[in-house]
PDB file of C-alpha atoms in Angstrom:
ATOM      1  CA  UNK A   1      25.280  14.206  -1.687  1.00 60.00           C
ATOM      2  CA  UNK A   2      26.433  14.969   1.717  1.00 76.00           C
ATOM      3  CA  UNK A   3      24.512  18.210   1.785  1.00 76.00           C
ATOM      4  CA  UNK A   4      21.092  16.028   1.031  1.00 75.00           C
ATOM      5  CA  UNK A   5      21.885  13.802   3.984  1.00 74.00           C
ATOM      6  CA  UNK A   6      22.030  16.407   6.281  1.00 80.00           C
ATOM      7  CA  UNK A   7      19.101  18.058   4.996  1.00 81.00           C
ATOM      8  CA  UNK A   8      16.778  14.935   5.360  1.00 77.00           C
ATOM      9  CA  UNK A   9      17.903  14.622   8.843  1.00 82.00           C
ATOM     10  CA  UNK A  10      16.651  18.015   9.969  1.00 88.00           C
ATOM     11  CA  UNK A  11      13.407  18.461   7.464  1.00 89.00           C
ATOM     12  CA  UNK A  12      10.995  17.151  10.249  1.00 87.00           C
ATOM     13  CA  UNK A  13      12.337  19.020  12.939  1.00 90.00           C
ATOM     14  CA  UNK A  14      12.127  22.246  11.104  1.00 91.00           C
ATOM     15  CA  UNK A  15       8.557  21.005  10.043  1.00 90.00           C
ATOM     16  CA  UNK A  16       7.598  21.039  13.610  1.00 89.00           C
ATOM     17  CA  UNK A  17       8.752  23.823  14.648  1.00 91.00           C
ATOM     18  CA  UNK A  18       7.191  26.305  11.682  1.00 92.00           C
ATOM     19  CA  UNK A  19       3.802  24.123  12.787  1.00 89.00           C
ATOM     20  CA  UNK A  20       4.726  25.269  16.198  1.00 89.00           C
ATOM     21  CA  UNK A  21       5.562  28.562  15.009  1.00 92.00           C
ATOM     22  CA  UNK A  22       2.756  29.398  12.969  1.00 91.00           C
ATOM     23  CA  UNK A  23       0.257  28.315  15.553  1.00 89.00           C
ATOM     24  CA  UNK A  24       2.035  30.238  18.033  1.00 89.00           C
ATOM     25  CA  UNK A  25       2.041  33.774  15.818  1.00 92.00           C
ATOM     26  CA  UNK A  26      -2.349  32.818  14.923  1.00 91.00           C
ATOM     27  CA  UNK A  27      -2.565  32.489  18.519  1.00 91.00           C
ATOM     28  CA  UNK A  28      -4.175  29.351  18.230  1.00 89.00           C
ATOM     29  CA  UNK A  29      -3.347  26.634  21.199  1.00 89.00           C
ATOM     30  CA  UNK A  30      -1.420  24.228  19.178  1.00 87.00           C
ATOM     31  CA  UNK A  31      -0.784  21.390  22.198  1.00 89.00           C
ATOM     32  CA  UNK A  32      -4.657  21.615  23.025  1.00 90.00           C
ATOM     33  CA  UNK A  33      -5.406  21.138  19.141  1.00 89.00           C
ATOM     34  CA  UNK A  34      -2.705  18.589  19.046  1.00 88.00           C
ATOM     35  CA  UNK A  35      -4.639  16.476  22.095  1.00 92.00           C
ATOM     36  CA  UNK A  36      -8.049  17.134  20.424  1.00 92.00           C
ATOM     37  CA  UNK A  37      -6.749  15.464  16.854  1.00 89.00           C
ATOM     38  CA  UNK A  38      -4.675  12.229  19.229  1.00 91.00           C
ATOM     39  CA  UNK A  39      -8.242  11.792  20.782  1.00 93.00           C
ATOM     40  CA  UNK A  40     -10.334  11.813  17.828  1.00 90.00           C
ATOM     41  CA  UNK A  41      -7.392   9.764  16.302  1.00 89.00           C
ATOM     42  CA  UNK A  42      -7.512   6.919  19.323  1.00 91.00           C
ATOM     43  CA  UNK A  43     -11.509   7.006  18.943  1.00 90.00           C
ATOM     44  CA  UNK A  44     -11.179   6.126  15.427  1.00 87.00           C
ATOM     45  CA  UNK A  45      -8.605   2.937  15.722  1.00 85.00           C
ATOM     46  CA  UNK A  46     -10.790   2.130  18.256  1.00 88.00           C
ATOM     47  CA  UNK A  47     -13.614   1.383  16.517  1.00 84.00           C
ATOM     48  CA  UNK A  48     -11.461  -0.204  13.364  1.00 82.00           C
ATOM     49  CA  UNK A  49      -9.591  -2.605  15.695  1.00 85.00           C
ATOM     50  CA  UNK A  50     -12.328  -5.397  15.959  1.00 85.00           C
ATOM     51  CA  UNK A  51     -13.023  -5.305  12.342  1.00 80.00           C
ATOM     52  CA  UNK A  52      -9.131  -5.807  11.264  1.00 80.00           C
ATOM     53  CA  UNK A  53      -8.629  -8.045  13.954  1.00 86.00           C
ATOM     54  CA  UNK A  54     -11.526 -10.069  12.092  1.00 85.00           C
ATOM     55  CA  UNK A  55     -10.423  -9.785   8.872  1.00 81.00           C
ATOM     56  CA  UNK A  56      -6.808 -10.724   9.661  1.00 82.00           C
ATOM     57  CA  UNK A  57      -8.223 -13.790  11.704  1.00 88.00           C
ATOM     58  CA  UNK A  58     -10.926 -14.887   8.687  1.00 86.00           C
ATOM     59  CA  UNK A  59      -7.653 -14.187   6.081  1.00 85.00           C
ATOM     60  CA  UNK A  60      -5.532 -16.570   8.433  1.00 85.00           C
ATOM     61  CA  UNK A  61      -7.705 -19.183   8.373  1.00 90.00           C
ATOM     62  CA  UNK A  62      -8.756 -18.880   4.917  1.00 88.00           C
ATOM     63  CA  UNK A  63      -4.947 -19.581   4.516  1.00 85.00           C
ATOM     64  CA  UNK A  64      -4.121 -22.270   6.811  1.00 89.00           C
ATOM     65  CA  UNK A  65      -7.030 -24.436   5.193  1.00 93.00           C
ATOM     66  CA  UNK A  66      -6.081 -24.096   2.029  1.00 90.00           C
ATOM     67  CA  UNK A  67      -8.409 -22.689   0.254  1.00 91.00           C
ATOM     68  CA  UNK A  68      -6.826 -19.973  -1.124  1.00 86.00           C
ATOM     69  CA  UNK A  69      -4.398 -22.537  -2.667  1.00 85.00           C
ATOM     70  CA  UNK A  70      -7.394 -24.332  -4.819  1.00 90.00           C
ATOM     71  CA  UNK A  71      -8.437 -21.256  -5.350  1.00 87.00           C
ATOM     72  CA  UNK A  72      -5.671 -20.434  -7.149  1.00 84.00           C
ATOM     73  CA  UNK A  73      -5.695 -23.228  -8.717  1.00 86.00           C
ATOM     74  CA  UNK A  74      -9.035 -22.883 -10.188  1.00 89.00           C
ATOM     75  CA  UNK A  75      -8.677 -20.174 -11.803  1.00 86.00           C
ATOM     76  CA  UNK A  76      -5.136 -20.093 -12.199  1.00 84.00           C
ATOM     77  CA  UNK A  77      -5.193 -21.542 -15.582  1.00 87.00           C
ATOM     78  CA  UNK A  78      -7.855 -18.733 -17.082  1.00 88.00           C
ATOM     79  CA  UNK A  79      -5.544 -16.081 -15.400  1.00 86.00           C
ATOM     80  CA  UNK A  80      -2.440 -17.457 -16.490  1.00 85.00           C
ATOM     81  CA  UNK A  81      -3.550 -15.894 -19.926  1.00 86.00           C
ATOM     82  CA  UNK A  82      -3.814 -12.583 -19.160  1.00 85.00           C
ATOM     83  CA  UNK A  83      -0.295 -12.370 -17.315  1.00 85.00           C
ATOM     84  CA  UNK A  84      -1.905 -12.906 -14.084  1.00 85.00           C
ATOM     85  CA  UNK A  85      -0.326 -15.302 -11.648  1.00 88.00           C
ATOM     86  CA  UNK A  86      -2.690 -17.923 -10.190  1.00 86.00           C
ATOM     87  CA  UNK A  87      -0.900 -17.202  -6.850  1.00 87.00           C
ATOM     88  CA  UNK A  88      -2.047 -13.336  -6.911  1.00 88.00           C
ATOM     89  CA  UNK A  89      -5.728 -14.403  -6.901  1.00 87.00           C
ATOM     90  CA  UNK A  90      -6.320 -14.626  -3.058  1.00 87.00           C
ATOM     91  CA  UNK A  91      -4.548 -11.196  -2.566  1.00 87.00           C
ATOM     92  CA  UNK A  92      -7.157  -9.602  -5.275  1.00 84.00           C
ATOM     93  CA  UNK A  93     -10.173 -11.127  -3.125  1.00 83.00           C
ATOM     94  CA  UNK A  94      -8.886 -10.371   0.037  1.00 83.00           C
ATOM     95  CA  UNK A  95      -7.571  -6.789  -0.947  1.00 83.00           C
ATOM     96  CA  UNK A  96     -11.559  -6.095  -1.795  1.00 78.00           C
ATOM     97  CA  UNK A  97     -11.972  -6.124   1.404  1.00 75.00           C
ATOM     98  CA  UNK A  98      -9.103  -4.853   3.599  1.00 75.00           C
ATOM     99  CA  UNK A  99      -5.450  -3.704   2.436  1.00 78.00           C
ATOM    100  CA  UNK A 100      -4.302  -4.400   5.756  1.00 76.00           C
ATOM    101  CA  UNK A 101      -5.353  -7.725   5.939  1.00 78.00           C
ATOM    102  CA  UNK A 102      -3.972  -8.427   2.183  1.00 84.00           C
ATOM    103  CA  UNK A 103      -0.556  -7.696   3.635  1.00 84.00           C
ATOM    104  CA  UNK A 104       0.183 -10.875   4.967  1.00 82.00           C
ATOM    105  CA  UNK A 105      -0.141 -12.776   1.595  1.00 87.00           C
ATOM    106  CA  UNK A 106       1.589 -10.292   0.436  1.00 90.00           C
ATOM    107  CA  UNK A 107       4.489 -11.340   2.469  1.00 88.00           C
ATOM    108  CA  UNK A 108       3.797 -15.020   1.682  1.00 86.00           C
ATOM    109  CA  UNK A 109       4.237 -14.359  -2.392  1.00 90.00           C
ATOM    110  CA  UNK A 110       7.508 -12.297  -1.485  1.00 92.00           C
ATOM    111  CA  UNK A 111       8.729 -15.177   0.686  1.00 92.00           C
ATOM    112  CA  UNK A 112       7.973 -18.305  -2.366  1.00 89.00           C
ATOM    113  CA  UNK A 113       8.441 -15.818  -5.227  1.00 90.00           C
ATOM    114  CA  UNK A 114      10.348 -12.929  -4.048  1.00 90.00           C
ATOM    115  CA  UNK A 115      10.202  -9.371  -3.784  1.00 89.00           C
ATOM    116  CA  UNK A 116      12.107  -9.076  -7.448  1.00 89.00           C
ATOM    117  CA  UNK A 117      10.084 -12.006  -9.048  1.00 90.00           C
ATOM    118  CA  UNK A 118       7.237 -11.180 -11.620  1.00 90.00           C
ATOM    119  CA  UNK A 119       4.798 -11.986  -9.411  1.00 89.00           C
ATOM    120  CA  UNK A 120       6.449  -9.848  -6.617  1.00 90.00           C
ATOM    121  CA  UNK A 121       6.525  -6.808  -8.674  1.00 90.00           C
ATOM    122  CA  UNK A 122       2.959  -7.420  -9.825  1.00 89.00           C
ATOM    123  CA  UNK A 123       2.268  -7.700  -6.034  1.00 89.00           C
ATOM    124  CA  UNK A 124       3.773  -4.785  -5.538  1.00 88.00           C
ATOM    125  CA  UNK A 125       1.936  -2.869  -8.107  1.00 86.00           C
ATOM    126  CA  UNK A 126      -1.746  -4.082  -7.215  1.00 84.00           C
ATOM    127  CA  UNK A 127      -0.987  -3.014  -3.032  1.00 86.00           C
ATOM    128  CA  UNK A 128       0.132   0.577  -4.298  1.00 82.00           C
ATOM    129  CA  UNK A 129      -2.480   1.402  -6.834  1.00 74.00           C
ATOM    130  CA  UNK A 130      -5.614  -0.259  -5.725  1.00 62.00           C
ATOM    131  CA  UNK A 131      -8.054   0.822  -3.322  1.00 65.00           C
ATOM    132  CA  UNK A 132     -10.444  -1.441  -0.802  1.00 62.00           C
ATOM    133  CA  UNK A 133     -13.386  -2.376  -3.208  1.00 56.00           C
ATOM    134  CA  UNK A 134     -15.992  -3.095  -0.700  1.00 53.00           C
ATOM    135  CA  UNK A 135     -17.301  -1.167   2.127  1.00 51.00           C
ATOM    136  CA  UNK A 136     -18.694  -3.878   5.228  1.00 47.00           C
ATOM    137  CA  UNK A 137     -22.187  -3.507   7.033  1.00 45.00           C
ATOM    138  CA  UNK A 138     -21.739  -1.319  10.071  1.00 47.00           C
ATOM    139  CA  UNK A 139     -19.888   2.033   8.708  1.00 49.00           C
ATOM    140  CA  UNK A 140     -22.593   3.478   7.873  1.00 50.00           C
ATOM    141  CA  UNK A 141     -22.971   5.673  10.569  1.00 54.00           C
ATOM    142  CA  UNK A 142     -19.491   6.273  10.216  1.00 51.00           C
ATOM    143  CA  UNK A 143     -20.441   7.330   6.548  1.00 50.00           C
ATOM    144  CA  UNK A 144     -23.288   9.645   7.610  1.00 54.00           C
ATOM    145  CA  UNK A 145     -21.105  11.074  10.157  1.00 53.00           C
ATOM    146  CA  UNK A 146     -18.568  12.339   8.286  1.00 51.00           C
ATOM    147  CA  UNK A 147     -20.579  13.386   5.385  1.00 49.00           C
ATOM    148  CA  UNK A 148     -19.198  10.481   2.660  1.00 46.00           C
ATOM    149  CA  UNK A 149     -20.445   9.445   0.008  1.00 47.00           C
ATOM    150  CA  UNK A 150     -19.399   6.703  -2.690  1.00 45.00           C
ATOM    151  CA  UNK A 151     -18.410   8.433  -5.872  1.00 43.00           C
ATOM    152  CA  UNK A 152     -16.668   6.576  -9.036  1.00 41.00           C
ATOM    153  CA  UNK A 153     -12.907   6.716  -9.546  1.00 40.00           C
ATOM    154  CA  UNK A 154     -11.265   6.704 -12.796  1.00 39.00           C
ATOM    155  CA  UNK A 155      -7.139   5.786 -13.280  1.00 40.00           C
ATOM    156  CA  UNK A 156      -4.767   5.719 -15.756  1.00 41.00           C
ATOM    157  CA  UNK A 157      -3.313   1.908 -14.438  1.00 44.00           C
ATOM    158  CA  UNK A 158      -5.290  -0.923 -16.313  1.00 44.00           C
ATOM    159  CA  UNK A 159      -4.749  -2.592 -12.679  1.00 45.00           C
ATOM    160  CA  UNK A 160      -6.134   0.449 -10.940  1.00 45.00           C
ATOM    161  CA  UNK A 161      -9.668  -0.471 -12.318  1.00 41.00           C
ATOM    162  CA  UNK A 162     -10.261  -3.211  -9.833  1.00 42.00           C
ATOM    163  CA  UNK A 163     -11.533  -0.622  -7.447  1.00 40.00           C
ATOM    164  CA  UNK A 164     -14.650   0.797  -8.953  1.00 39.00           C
ATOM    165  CA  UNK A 165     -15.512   3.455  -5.997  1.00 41.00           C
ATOM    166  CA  UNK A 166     -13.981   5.420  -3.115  1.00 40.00           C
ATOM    167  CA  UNK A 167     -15.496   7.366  -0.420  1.00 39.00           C
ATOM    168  CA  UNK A 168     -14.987  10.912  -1.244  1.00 38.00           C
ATOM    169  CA  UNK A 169     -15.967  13.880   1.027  1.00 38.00           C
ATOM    170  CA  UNK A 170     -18.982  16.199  -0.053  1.00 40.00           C
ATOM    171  CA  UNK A 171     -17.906  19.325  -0.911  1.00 36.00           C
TER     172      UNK A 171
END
């Protein structure tokens, strides 16, 4: 046991340097290649921050108005059946559209249900093994530029059907 804990603790350092290493014995320039990849890295959150920053702000209010409350109670009773809990239903919409902005009702079922509640695990499920359904208007330049295209999924999880396609890279 103590053995393992001393391993974990020096995994990523020895990681770094056999990346080091290696680059070093190609001859490739392995800080230049690491400030290329952090500057097409910052580009990219650049461009994604407005859109989360929407999303988060449209989820917020979406949330403070209560709507996502009748909505659960709409169709609460109809999911009910199926083992669904009413309260899950705005985290399905939302996580159509974003994960990240899904997160915060995530947090909201864990704080009135709890992390170890059905609906918690069930939470907990559906945020691991689901994708983003829907791609918004105004990636698809992104999409062209990096040679995407949509392409169906198929998973073992029941749950894991809620997200019909992913981008996946030409080969």
């Amino acid at each position: 046991m103590n053995a393992m804990a001393h391993l974990s603790d020096i995994i990523i350092p020895i990681l770094i340097f056999f990346i080091v290493g290696y680059g070093y014995v190609s001859r490739v320039k392995v800080y230049e290649s690491f400030l290329e990849g952090a500057k097409s890295g910052l580009k990219i959150v650049v461009d994604i921050v407005p859109t989360l920053i929407g999303l988060m702000m449209a989820v917020g209010m979406l949330r403070a108005s209560g709507f996502f409350d009748m909505l659960g109670g709409l169709l609460g009773p109809l999911t009910e059946k199926v083992g669904l809990p009413a309260q899950l239903m705005p985290l399905l919409i939302v996580k159509m559209f974003s994960s990240s902005a899904a997160t915060g009702l995530v947090l909201d079922i864990f704080k009135t249900s709890g992390p170890d509640s059905y609906a918690g695990m069930l939470t907990s499920i559906l945020m691991s093994c689901t994708d983003t359904m829907l791609i918004l208007r105004g990636n698809e330049e992104y999409l062209q530029r990096q040679d995407l295209e949509f392409a169906p999924i198929k998973r073992a999880c029941p749950l894991c059907t809620l997200s019909p396609v992913v981008l996946d890279r030409q080969s």
